[in-house]
């Protein structure tokens, strides 16, 4: 294993069990989730057709590749849990390290309860149509969303399963991720097969056309504008590749760190290919202008073709949120672990369970957040989606600048994997991250944050600074 300042050795209690394949499935599962089922129709409408949506997701994956390579270089050189805290600390100091880690904890951690809500929503809205008993007992309405008893209980069952695996350690969680990756691939193959048998390439035409769906309308006037409209959304759907380096300390002994550095980029490219294939497949089953008229069209079109296939895809879609929940749960707990080790959070966050090698306090905090999710209703966390994306890309951009600076400050650091193109490649990562941040903060941008979302960002920062002050006072 490469040497690193502050890197954890075998005496930290972390179990070293994760293989290259485990790391790939952790990242791929976190990226994909269930958005491809729920939102593929919206992507087509916003872009003005499947072709624009496919091009946008291809460009989005390529755009983020330099950032993925940066993570690969730093993680292979400094393979510790929550390494992002270490990278920024060694280049820009403790305060910036804390802000970066705290925002990444927000960006990743909030997706655990959100995925629990997604499961509850799918069970309620989709399975509820087949089995009305699932919506027989309404608990309450919150922010315009109805919360039902049985979907909530089912979502809690999924959540408790993911929580229990993460308390047992990274190896148990990785086995679930491998299974979910196969399930997602089965969903993609199912869509491809139906497209091949029932559909045809002509259904993807016209190449550009204004359309209106149940929840979105084409605002672009040409294909180029349509591509841009979808492109600004793609960072939301590629978020998750950073979960790979967060668990690097649990890599199996003898892991090839050069190959590890390439895994992050491979997960991004695989996710891009997955999205493009799904958009094409669903866009060619029936004419895409008809496809987008239904709520959750990826499921609605299958229901009209074959009920068995519909139920199969619905099961896969319901399992989908478990992937991101599992990946982000593990990644966020390691971020909190790293912050506890640095004294940025109370020392209890640095404690490791002697038997499982899992972070104890971080797992408990995330368990509470995840279990609360299904009770909040599907509209409660909508405004946090953009906040999560900004927190994620801000942290990624800080890592890119840290990587560039470390090439100057620590030129002799062993680097089993290096960013292709050297400093130019790293600079491209810095530029890509900065452009995406600008799209989110500049007024009038399609992805600009709203006032309530800025309030959430400010509130999270204030809470974080208070916690840091308390931790610093106790350690003084």
PDB file of C-alpha atoms in Angstrom, residues 141-412:
ATOM      1  CA  UNK A 141     -50.367  14.574   4.410  1.00  0.00           C
ATOM      2  CA  UNK A 142     -47.162  16.597   4.579  1.00  0.00           C
ATOM      3  CA  UNK A 143     -46.263  19.357   2.110  1.00  0.00           C
ATOM      4  CA  UNK A 144     -48.981  18.097  -0.232  1.00  0.00           C
ATOM      5  CA  UNK A 145     -47.723  14.496  -0.207  1.00  0.00           C
ATOM      6  CA  UNK A 146     -49.769  11.643   1.251  1.00  0.00           C
ATOM      7  CA  UNK A 147     -47.941   9.218   3.541  1.00  0.00           C
ATOM      8  CA  UNK A 148     -49.410   5.696   3.719  1.00  0.00           C
ATOM      9  CA  UNK A 149     -48.772   3.054   6.389  1.00  0.00           C
ATOM     10  CA  UNK A 150     -47.870  -0.011   4.335  1.00  0.00           C
ATOM     11  CA  UNK A 151     -45.470   1.690   1.849  1.00  0.00           C
ATOM     12  CA  UNK A 152     -43.792   3.340   4.851  1.00  0.00           C
ATOM     13  CA  UNK A 153     -43.347  -0.009   6.600  1.00  0.00           C
ATOM     14  CA  UNK A 154     -41.943  -1.603   3.424  1.00  0.00           C
ATOM     15  CA  UNK A 155     -39.505   1.292   2.907  1.00  0.00           C
ATOM     16  CA  UNK A 156     -38.413   0.957   6.547  1.00  0.00           C
ATOM     17  CA  UNK A 157     -37.740  -2.730   5.940  1.00  0.00           C
ATOM     18  CA  UNK A 158     -35.425  -1.882   3.036  1.00  0.00           C
ATOM     19  CA  UNK A 159     -33.754   0.839   5.108  1.00  0.00           C
ATOM     20  CA  UNK A 160     -33.181  -1.411   8.127  1.00  0.00           C
ATOM     21  CA  UNK A 161     -31.628  -4.034   5.869  1.00  0.00           C
ATOM     22  CA  UNK A 162     -29.128  -1.541   4.422  1.00  0.00           C
ATOM     23  CA  UNK A 163     -28.419  -0.161   7.912  1.00  0.00           C
ATOM     24  CA  UNK A 164     -27.774  -3.640   9.351  1.00  0.00           C
ATOM     25  CA  UNK A 165     -25.350  -4.485   6.526  1.00  0.00           C
ATOM     26  CA  UNK A 166     -23.360  -1.304   7.095  1.00  0.00           C
ATOM     27  CA  UNK A 167     -23.149  -2.027  10.823  1.00  0.00           C
ATOM     28  CA  UNK A 168     -21.701  -5.426   9.899  1.00  0.00           C
ATOM     29  CA  UNK A 169     -18.952  -3.806   7.840  1.00  0.00           C
ATOM     30  CA  UNK A 170     -17.950  -2.954   4.286  1.00  0.00           C
ATOM     31  CA  UNK A 171     -17.764  -6.546   3.043  1.00  0.00           C
ATOM     32  CA  UNK A 172     -21.435  -7.277   3.802  1.00  0.00           C
ATOM     33  CA  UNK A 173     -22.559  -4.013   2.205  1.00  0.00           C
ATOM     34  CA  UNK A 174     -20.424  -4.716  -0.877  1.00  0.00           C
ATOM     35  CA  UNK A 175     -22.193  -8.061  -1.451  1.00  0.00           C
ATOM     36  CA  UNK A 176     -25.542  -6.265  -1.593  1.00  0.00           C
ATOM     37  CA  UNK A 177     -24.089  -3.745  -4.039  1.00  0.00           C
ATOM     38  CA  UNK A 178     -22.888  -6.516  -6.352  1.00  0.00           C
ATOM     39  CA  UNK A 179     -26.389  -8.021  -6.419  1.00  0.00           C
ATOM     40  CA  UNK A 180     -28.039  -4.644  -7.068  1.00  0.00           C
ATOM     41  CA  UNK A 181     -25.615  -3.932  -9.924  1.00  0.00           C
ATOM     42  CA  UNK A 182     -26.694  -7.164 -11.595  1.00  0.00           C
ATOM     43  CA  UNK A 183     -30.357  -6.219 -11.076  1.00  0.00           C
ATOM     44  CA  UNK A 184     -29.821  -2.822 -12.717  1.00  0.00           C
ATOM     45  CA  UNK A 185     -28.089  -4.446 -15.673  1.00  0.00           C
ATOM     46  CA  UNK A 186     -31.015  -6.864 -15.949  1.00  0.00           C
ATOM     47  CA  UNK A 187     -33.354  -3.881 -16.157  1.00  0.00           C
ATOM     48  CA  UNK A 188     -31.302  -2.362 -18.944  1.00  0.00           C
ATOM     49  CA  UNK A 189     -31.238  -5.669 -20.864  1.00  0.00           C
ATOM     50  CA  UNK A 190     -34.997  -6.008 -20.420  1.00  0.00           C
ATOM     51  CA  UNK A 191     -35.558  -2.559 -21.925  1.00  0.00           C
ATOM     52  CA  UNK A 192     -33.170  -3.367 -24.790  1.00  0.00           C
ATOM     53  CA  UNK A 193     -34.938  -6.645 -25.507  1.00  0.00           C
ATOM     54  CA  UNK A 194     -38.396  -5.081 -25.590  1.00  0.00           C
ATOM     55  CA  UNK A 195     -37.111  -2.285 -27.839  1.00  0.00           C
ATOM     56  CA  UNK A 196     -35.581  -4.825 -30.236  1.00  0.00           C
ATOM     57  CA  UNK A 197     -38.729  -6.968 -30.413  1.00  0.00           C
ATOM     58  CA  UNK A 198     -41.516  -4.388 -30.194  1.00  0.00           C
ATOM     59  CA  UNK A 199     -39.934  -1.136 -31.305  1.00  0.00           C
ATOM     60  CA  UNK A 200     -37.778   0.287 -34.040  1.00  0.00           C
ATOM     61  CA  UNK A 201     -35.198   3.050 -34.706  1.00  0.00           C
ATOM     62  CA  UNK A 202     -37.823   5.160 -36.488  1.00  0.00           C
ATOM     63  CA  UNK A 203     -39.552   5.755 -33.133  1.00  0.00           C
ATOM     64  CA  UNK A 204     -36.623   7.931 -32.046  1.00  0.00           C
ATOM     65  CA  UNK A 205     -37.628  10.513 -34.672  1.00  0.00           C
ATOM     66  CA  UNK A 206     -38.186  13.418 -35.017  1.00  0.00           C
ATOM     67  CA  UNK A 207     -34.667  14.250 -33.865  1.00  0.00           C
ATOM     68  CA  UNK A 208     -35.984  17.428 -32.245  1.00  0.00           C
ATOM     69  CA  UNK A 209     -39.517  18.427 -31.393  1.00  0.00           C
ATOM     70  CA  UNK A 210     -41.163  20.450 -28.672  1.00  0.00           C
ATOM     71  CA  UNK A 211     -43.103  18.176 -26.340  1.00  0.00           C
ATOM     72  CA  UNK A 212     -45.073  18.334 -23.116  1.00  0.00           C
ATOM     73  CA  UNK A 213     -45.101  15.618 -20.493  1.00  0.00           C
ATOM     74  CA  UNK A 214     -46.944  15.265 -17.175  1.00  0.00           C
ATOM     75  CA  UNK A 215     -44.275  17.235 -15.290  1.00  0.00           C
ATOM     76  CA  UNK A 216     -42.102  18.993 -17.885  1.00  0.00           C
ATOM     77  CA  UNK A 217     -42.180  20.934 -21.153  1.00  0.00           C
ATOM     78  CA  UNK A 218     -39.556  21.548 -23.830  1.00  0.00           C
ATOM     79  CA  UNK A 219     -38.303  25.115 -23.472  1.00  0.00           C
ATOM     80  CA  UNK A 220     -35.455  24.797 -25.995  1.00  0.00           C
ATOM     81  CA  UNK A 221     -35.963  26.017 -29.568  1.00  0.00           C
ATOM     82  CA  UNK A 222     -33.421  23.745 -31.261  1.00  0.00           C
ATOM     83  CA  UNK A 223     -31.436  20.578 -30.626  1.00  0.00           C
ATOM     84  CA  UNK A 224     -28.314  22.412 -29.411  1.00  0.00           C
ATOM     85  CA  UNK A 225     -30.337  24.260 -26.782  1.00  0.00           C
ATOM     86  CA  UNK A 226     -32.018  20.976 -25.877  1.00  0.00           C
ATOM     87  CA  UNK A 227     -28.651  19.309 -25.320  1.00  0.00           C
ATOM     88  CA  UNK A 228     -27.554  22.170 -23.053  1.00  0.00           C
ATOM     89  CA  UNK A 229     -30.823  22.005 -21.096  1.00  0.00           C
ATOM     90  CA  UNK A 230     -30.230  18.332 -20.280  1.00  0.00           C
ATOM     91  CA  UNK A 231     -26.458  18.762 -19.836  1.00  0.00           C
ATOM     92  CA  UNK A 232     -26.846  21.089 -16.828  1.00  0.00           C
ATOM     93  CA  UNK A 233     -28.860  18.318 -15.149  1.00  0.00           C
ATOM     94  CA  UNK A 234     -26.374  15.510 -15.674  1.00  0.00           C
ATOM     95  CA  UNK A 235     -24.171  16.229 -12.618  1.00  0.00           C
ATOM     96  CA  UNK A 236     -27.177  15.318 -10.453  1.00  0.00           C
ATOM     97  CA  UNK A 237     -27.349  11.909 -12.097  1.00  0.00           C
ATOM     98  CA  UNK A 238     -23.593  11.230 -12.094  1.00  0.00           C
ATOM     99  CA  UNK A 239     -23.155  12.129  -8.417  1.00  0.00           C
ATOM    100  CA  UNK A 240     -21.950   9.070  -6.548  1.00  0.00           C
ATOM    101  CA  UNK A 241     -18.591   8.211  -8.115  1.00  0.00           C
ATOM    102  CA  UNK A 242     -16.956   9.866  -5.095  1.00  0.00           C
ATOM    103  CA  UNK A 243     -18.259   7.006  -2.930  1.00  0.00           C
ATOM    104  CA  UNK A 244     -15.457   4.815  -4.342  1.00  0.00           C
ATOM    105  CA  UNK A 245     -12.493   6.656  -2.752  1.00  0.00           C
ATOM    106  CA  UNK A 246     -14.283   7.201   0.557  1.00  0.00           C
ATOM    107  CA  UNK A 247     -13.800   3.507   1.431  1.00  0.00           C
ATOM    108  CA  UNK A 248     -10.276   3.089   0.053  1.00  0.00           C
ATOM    109  CA  UNK A 249      -8.883   2.230   3.496  1.00  0.00           C
ATOM    110  CA  UNK A 250     -10.863  -1.010   3.353  1.00  0.00           C
ATOM    111  CA  UNK A 251      -9.218  -2.183   0.122  1.00  0.00           C
ATOM    112  CA  UNK A 252      -8.050  -5.804   0.150  1.00  0.00           C
ATOM    113  CA  UNK A 253      -4.383  -6.476   0.757  1.00  0.00           C
ATOM    114  CA  UNK A 254      -2.380  -6.571  -2.462  1.00  0.00           C
ATOM    115  CA  UNK A 255      -4.868  -4.460  -4.441  1.00  0.00           C
ATOM    116  CA  UNK A 256      -3.452  -3.054  -7.685  1.00  0.00           C
ATOM    117  CA  UNK A 257      -3.643   0.696  -6.985  1.00  0.00           C
ATOM    118  CA  UNK A 258      -2.996   1.586 -10.610  1.00  0.00           C
ATOM    119  CA  UNK A 259      -6.150  -0.320 -11.573  1.00  0.00           C
ATOM    120  CA  UNK A 260      -7.992   1.264  -8.655  1.00  0.00           C
ATOM    121  CA  UNK A 261      -7.200   4.714 -10.052  1.00  0.00           C
ATOM    122  CA  UNK A 262      -8.961   3.745 -13.284  1.00  0.00           C
ATOM    123  CA  UNK A 263     -12.047   2.273 -11.587  1.00  0.00           C
ATOM    124  CA  UNK A 264     -13.633   5.684 -10.932  1.00  0.00           C
ATOM    125  CA  UNK A 265     -13.407   6.679 -14.583  1.00  0.00           C
ATOM    126  CA  UNK A 266     -14.710   3.258 -15.615  1.00  0.00           C
ATOM    127  CA  UNK A 267     -17.725   3.659 -13.303  1.00  0.00           C
ATOM    128  CA  UNK A 268     -18.478   7.056 -14.880  1.00  0.00           C
ATOM    129  CA  UNK A 269     -18.194   5.702 -18.424  1.00  0.00           C
ATOM    130  CA  UNK A 270     -20.255   2.626 -17.576  1.00  0.00           C
ATOM    131  CA  UNK A 271     -22.962   4.824 -16.059  1.00  0.00           C
ATOM    132  CA  UNK A 272     -22.916   7.049 -19.149  1.00  0.00           C
ATOM    133  CA  UNK A 273     -23.293   4.021 -21.398  1.00  0.00           C
ATOM    134  CA  UNK A 274     -26.088   2.704 -19.188  1.00  0.00           C
ATOM    135  CA  UNK A 275     -28.007   5.977 -19.390  1.00  0.00           C
ATOM    136  CA  UNK A 276     -27.599   6.249 -23.152  1.00  0.00           C
ATOM    137  CA  UNK A 277     -28.733   2.680 -23.780  1.00  0.00           C
ATOM    138  CA  UNK A 278     -31.770   3.148 -21.541  1.00  0.00           C
ATOM    139  CA  UNK A 279     -32.759   6.418 -23.232  1.00  0.00           C
ATOM    140  CA  UNK A 280     -32.436   4.818 -26.675  1.00  0.00           C
ATOM    141  CA  UNK A 281     -34.259   1.632 -25.660  1.00  0.00           C
ATOM    142  CA  UNK A 282     -37.206   3.380 -24.023  1.00  0.00           C
ATOM    143  CA  UNK A 283     -37.284   5.986 -26.793  1.00  0.00           C
ATOM    144  CA  UNK A 284     -37.699   3.329 -29.487  1.00  0.00           C
ATOM    145  CA  UNK A 285     -40.267   0.981 -27.893  1.00  0.00           C
ATOM    146  CA  UNK A 286     -43.032   3.315 -29.130  1.00  0.00           C
ATOM    147  CA  UNK A 287     -42.752   6.768 -30.793  1.00  0.00           C
ATOM    148  CA  UNK A 288     -41.020   8.910 -28.189  1.00  0.00           C
ATOM    149  CA  UNK A 289     -43.567  11.713 -28.488  1.00  0.00           C
ATOM    150  CA  UNK A 290     -46.205   9.202 -27.299  1.00  0.00           C
ATOM    151  CA  UNK A 291     -43.905   7.595 -24.728  1.00  0.00           C
ATOM    152  CA  UNK A 292     -43.415  10.826 -22.745  1.00  0.00           C
ATOM    153  CA  UNK A 293     -47.135  11.439 -22.260  1.00  0.00           C
ATOM    154  CA  UNK A 294     -47.469   8.983 -19.356  1.00  0.00           C
ATOM    155  CA  UNK A 295     -46.494   9.379 -15.716  1.00  0.00           C
ATOM    156  CA  UNK A 296     -43.358   7.257 -15.184  1.00  0.00           C
ATOM    157  CA  UNK A 297     -43.473   6.263 -18.889  1.00  0.00           C
ATOM    158  CA  UNK A 298     -40.723   3.630 -18.531  1.00  0.00           C
ATOM    159  CA  UNK A 299     -43.197   1.587 -16.504  1.00  0.00           C
ATOM    160  CA  UNK A 300     -46.414   2.721 -18.179  1.00  0.00           C
ATOM    161  CA  UNK A 301     -45.339   1.576 -21.650  1.00  0.00           C
ATOM    162  CA  UNK A 302     -44.411  -1.876 -20.324  1.00  0.00           C
ATOM    163  CA  UNK A 303     -47.773  -2.199 -18.596  1.00  0.00           C
ATOM    164  CA  UNK A 304     -49.466  -1.902 -21.991  1.00  0.00           C
ATOM    165  CA  UNK A 305     -47.124  -4.451 -23.567  1.00  0.00           C
ATOM    166  CA  UNK A 306     -46.865  -7.232 -20.980  1.00  0.00           C
ATOM    167  CA  UNK A 307     -47.926  -7.259 -17.327  1.00  0.00           C
ATOM    168  CA  UNK A 308     -45.213  -9.747 -16.352  1.00  0.00           C
ATOM    169  CA  UNK A 309     -42.506  -7.523 -17.834  1.00  0.00           C
ATOM    170  CA  UNK A 310     -44.104  -4.520 -16.134  1.00  0.00           C
ATOM    171  CA  UNK A 311     -43.961  -6.179 -12.714  1.00  0.00           C
ATOM    172  CA  UNK A 312     -40.371  -7.326 -13.335  1.00  0.00           C
ATOM    173  CA  UNK A 313     -39.234  -3.789 -14.185  1.00  0.00           C
ATOM    174  CA  UNK A 314     -41.204  -2.398 -11.249  1.00  0.00           C
ATOM    175  CA  UNK A 315     -39.394  -4.752  -8.873  1.00  0.00           C
ATOM    176  CA  UNK A 316     -36.038  -3.716 -10.343  1.00  0.00           C
ATOM    177  CA  UNK A 317     -37.000  -0.046 -10.029  1.00  0.00           C
ATOM    178  CA  UNK A 318     -37.987  -0.534  -6.401  1.00  0.00           C
ATOM    179  CA  UNK A 319     -34.689  -2.246  -5.627  1.00  0.00           C
ATOM    180  CA  UNK A 320     -32.831   0.562  -7.445  1.00  0.00           C
ATOM    181  CA  UNK A 321     -32.805   3.107  -4.587  1.00  0.00           C
ATOM    182  CA  UNK A 322     -31.092   0.583  -2.316  1.00  0.00           C
ATOM    183  CA  UNK A 323     -27.911   0.943  -4.377  1.00  0.00           C
ATOM    184  CA  UNK A 324     -27.364   4.667  -3.763  1.00  0.00           C
ATOM    185  CA  UNK A 325     -28.612   4.336  -0.183  1.00  0.00           C
ATOM    186  CA  UNK A 326     -26.053   1.617   0.486  1.00  0.00           C
ATOM    187  CA  UNK A 327     -23.180   3.416  -1.267  1.00  0.00           C
ATOM    188  CA  UNK A 328     -23.852   6.853   0.208  1.00  0.00           C
ATOM    189  CA  UNK A 329     -24.401   5.371   3.662  1.00  0.00           C
ATOM    190  CA  UNK A 330     -20.948   3.789   3.601  1.00  0.00           C
ATOM    191  CA  UNK A 331     -19.267   6.822   2.044  1.00  0.00           C
ATOM    192  CA  UNK A 332     -20.820   9.373   4.403  1.00  0.00           C
ATOM    193  CA  UNK A 333     -19.942   7.345   7.490  1.00  0.00           C
ATOM    194  CA  UNK A 334     -16.295   7.300   6.326  1.00  0.00           C
ATOM    195  CA  UNK A 335     -16.344  11.067   5.776  1.00  0.00           C
ATOM    196  CA  UNK A 336     -17.562  11.552   9.348  1.00  0.00           C
ATOM    197  CA  UNK A 337     -14.937   9.072  10.544  1.00  0.00           C
ATOM    198  CA  UNK A 338     -12.191  11.096   8.868  1.00  0.00           C
ATOM    199  CA  UNK A 339     -13.522  14.332  10.352  1.00  0.00           C
ATOM    200  CA  UNK A 340     -13.572  12.713  13.796  1.00  0.00           C
ATOM    201  CA  UNK A 341      -9.956  11.632  13.367  1.00  0.00           C
ATOM    202  CA  UNK A 342      -8.998  15.195  12.460  1.00  0.00           C
ATOM    203  CA  UNK A 343     -10.794  16.621  15.506  1.00  0.00           C
ATOM    204  CA  UNK A 344     -13.280  18.380  13.225  1.00  0.00           C
ATOM    205  CA  UNK A 345     -16.143  16.397  14.795  1.00  0.00           C
ATOM    206  CA  UNK A 346     -16.370  15.033  18.363  1.00  0.00           C
ATOM    207  CA  UNK A 347     -13.869  12.230  19.048  1.00  0.00           C
ATOM    208  CA  UNK A 348     -16.700   9.658  19.266  1.00  0.00           C
ATOM    209  CA  UNK A 349     -16.947   9.854  15.463  1.00  0.00           C
ATOM    210  CA  UNK A 350     -13.425   8.407  15.227  1.00  0.00           C
ATOM    211  CA  UNK A 351     -14.352   5.188  17.048  1.00  0.00           C
ATOM    212  CA  UNK A 352     -14.338   1.908  15.108  1.00  0.00           C
ATOM    213  CA  UNK A 353     -16.271  -1.215  16.055  1.00  0.00           C
ATOM    214  CA  UNK A 354     -13.690  -3.831  16.980  1.00  0.00           C
ATOM    215  CA  UNK A 355     -15.567  -6.725  15.376  1.00  0.00           C
ATOM    216  CA  UNK A 356     -16.945  -5.282  12.124  1.00  0.00           C
ATOM    217  CA  UNK A 357     -14.453  -2.481  11.517  1.00  0.00           C
ATOM    218  CA  UNK A 358     -17.352  -0.072  10.849  1.00  0.00           C
ATOM    219  CA  UNK A 359     -17.554   3.503  12.221  1.00  0.00           C
ATOM    220  CA  UNK A 360     -19.924   3.320  15.209  1.00  0.00           C
ATOM    221  CA  UNK A 361     -21.147   6.869  15.850  1.00  0.00           C
ATOM    222  CA  UNK A 362     -21.376   7.819  12.162  1.00  0.00           C
ATOM    223  CA  UNK A 363     -23.427   4.695  11.444  1.00  0.00           C
ATOM    224  CA  UNK A 364     -25.807   5.565  14.280  1.00  0.00           C
ATOM    225  CA  UNK A 365     -26.322   9.137  13.027  1.00  0.00           C
ATOM    226  CA  UNK A 366     -26.975   7.946   9.481  1.00  0.00           C
ATOM    227  CA  UNK A 367     -29.322   5.214  10.729  1.00  0.00           C
ATOM    228  CA  UNK A 368     -31.511   7.846  12.369  1.00  0.00           C
ATOM    229  CA  UNK A 369     -31.503  10.055   9.247  1.00  0.00           C
ATOM    230  CA  UNK A 370     -32.345   7.125   6.968  1.00  0.00           C
ATOM    231  CA  UNK A 371     -35.170   5.778   9.118  1.00  0.00           C
ATOM    232  CA  UNK A 372     -36.786   9.225   9.310  1.00  0.00           C
ATOM    233  CA  UNK A 373     -36.952   9.424   5.489  1.00  0.00           C
ATOM    234  CA  UNK A 374     -40.136   7.438   4.719  1.00  0.00           C
ATOM    235  CA  UNK A 375     -42.120   9.538   7.200  1.00  0.00           C
ATOM    236  CA  UNK A 376     -41.280  12.831   5.476  1.00  0.00           C
ATOM    237  CA  UNK A 377     -43.277  12.436   2.271  1.00  0.00           C
ATOM    238  CA  UNK A 378     -42.002  12.650  -1.288  1.00  0.00           C
ATOM    239  CA  UNK A 379     -42.129  16.460  -1.461  1.00  0.00           C
ATOM    240  CA  UNK A 380     -40.154  17.167   1.716  1.00  0.00           C
ATOM    241  CA  UNK A 381     -36.655  16.783   0.294  1.00  0.00           C
ATOM    242  CA  UNK A 382     -37.175  18.135  -3.220  1.00  0.00           C
ATOM    243  CA  UNK A 383     -35.395  21.410  -2.451  1.00  0.00           C
ATOM    244  CA  UNK A 384     -32.437  19.458  -1.030  1.00  0.00           C
ATOM    245  CA  UNK A 385     -31.699  17.846  -4.395  1.00  0.00           C
ATOM    246  CA  UNK A 386     -29.991  20.942  -5.792  1.00  0.00           C
ATOM    247  CA  UNK A 387     -28.286  21.582  -2.446  1.00  0.00           C
ATOM    248  CA  UNK A 388     -26.904  18.052  -2.545  1.00  0.00           C
ATOM    249  CA  UNK A 389     -25.606  18.544  -6.090  1.00  0.00           C
ATOM    250  CA  UNK A 390     -23.878  21.835  -5.219  1.00  0.00           C
ATOM    251  CA  UNK A 391     -22.282  20.324  -2.103  1.00  0.00           C
ATOM    252  CA  UNK A 392     -21.082  17.361  -4.143  1.00  0.00           C
ATOM    253  CA  UNK A 393     -19.537  19.299  -7.023  1.00  0.00           C
ATOM    254  CA  UNK A 394     -17.999  21.901  -4.660  1.00  0.00           C
ATOM    255  CA  UNK A 395     -16.194  19.129  -2.806  1.00  0.00           C
ATOM    256  CA  UNK A 396     -15.068  17.500  -6.050  1.00  0.00           C
ATOM    257  CA  UNK A 397     -13.709  20.815  -7.310  1.00  0.00           C
ATOM    258  CA  UNK A 398     -11.790  21.383  -4.062  1.00  0.00           C
ATOM    259  CA  UNK A 399     -10.221  17.935  -4.472  1.00  0.00           C
ATOM    260  CA  UNK A 400      -9.181  18.890  -8.010  1.00  0.00           C
ATOM    261  CA  UNK A 401      -7.470  22.078  -6.813  1.00  0.00           C
ATOM    262  CA  UNK A 402      -5.852  20.095  -3.984  1.00  0.00           C
ATOM    263  CA  UNK A 403      -4.493  17.578  -6.494  1.00  0.00           C
ATOM    264  CA  UNK A 404      -3.035  20.367  -8.639  1.00  0.00           C
ATOM    265  CA  UNK A 405      -1.391  22.053  -5.646  1.00  0.00           C
ATOM    266  CA  UNK A 406      -0.058  18.754  -4.290  1.00  0.00           C
ATOM    267  CA  UNK A 407       1.838  18.193  -7.543  1.00  0.00           C
ATOM    268  CA  UNK A 408       3.908  21.226  -6.461  1.00  0.00           C
ATOM    269  CA  UNK A 409       4.007  20.783  -2.681  1.00  0.00           C
ATOM    270  CA  UNK A 410       4.524  16.987  -2.630  1.00  0.00           C
ATOM    271  CA  UNK A 411       6.156  16.083  -5.953  1.00  0.00           C
ATOM    272  CA  UNK A 412       7.798  12.962  -4.457  1.00  0.00           C
TER     273      UNK A 412
END
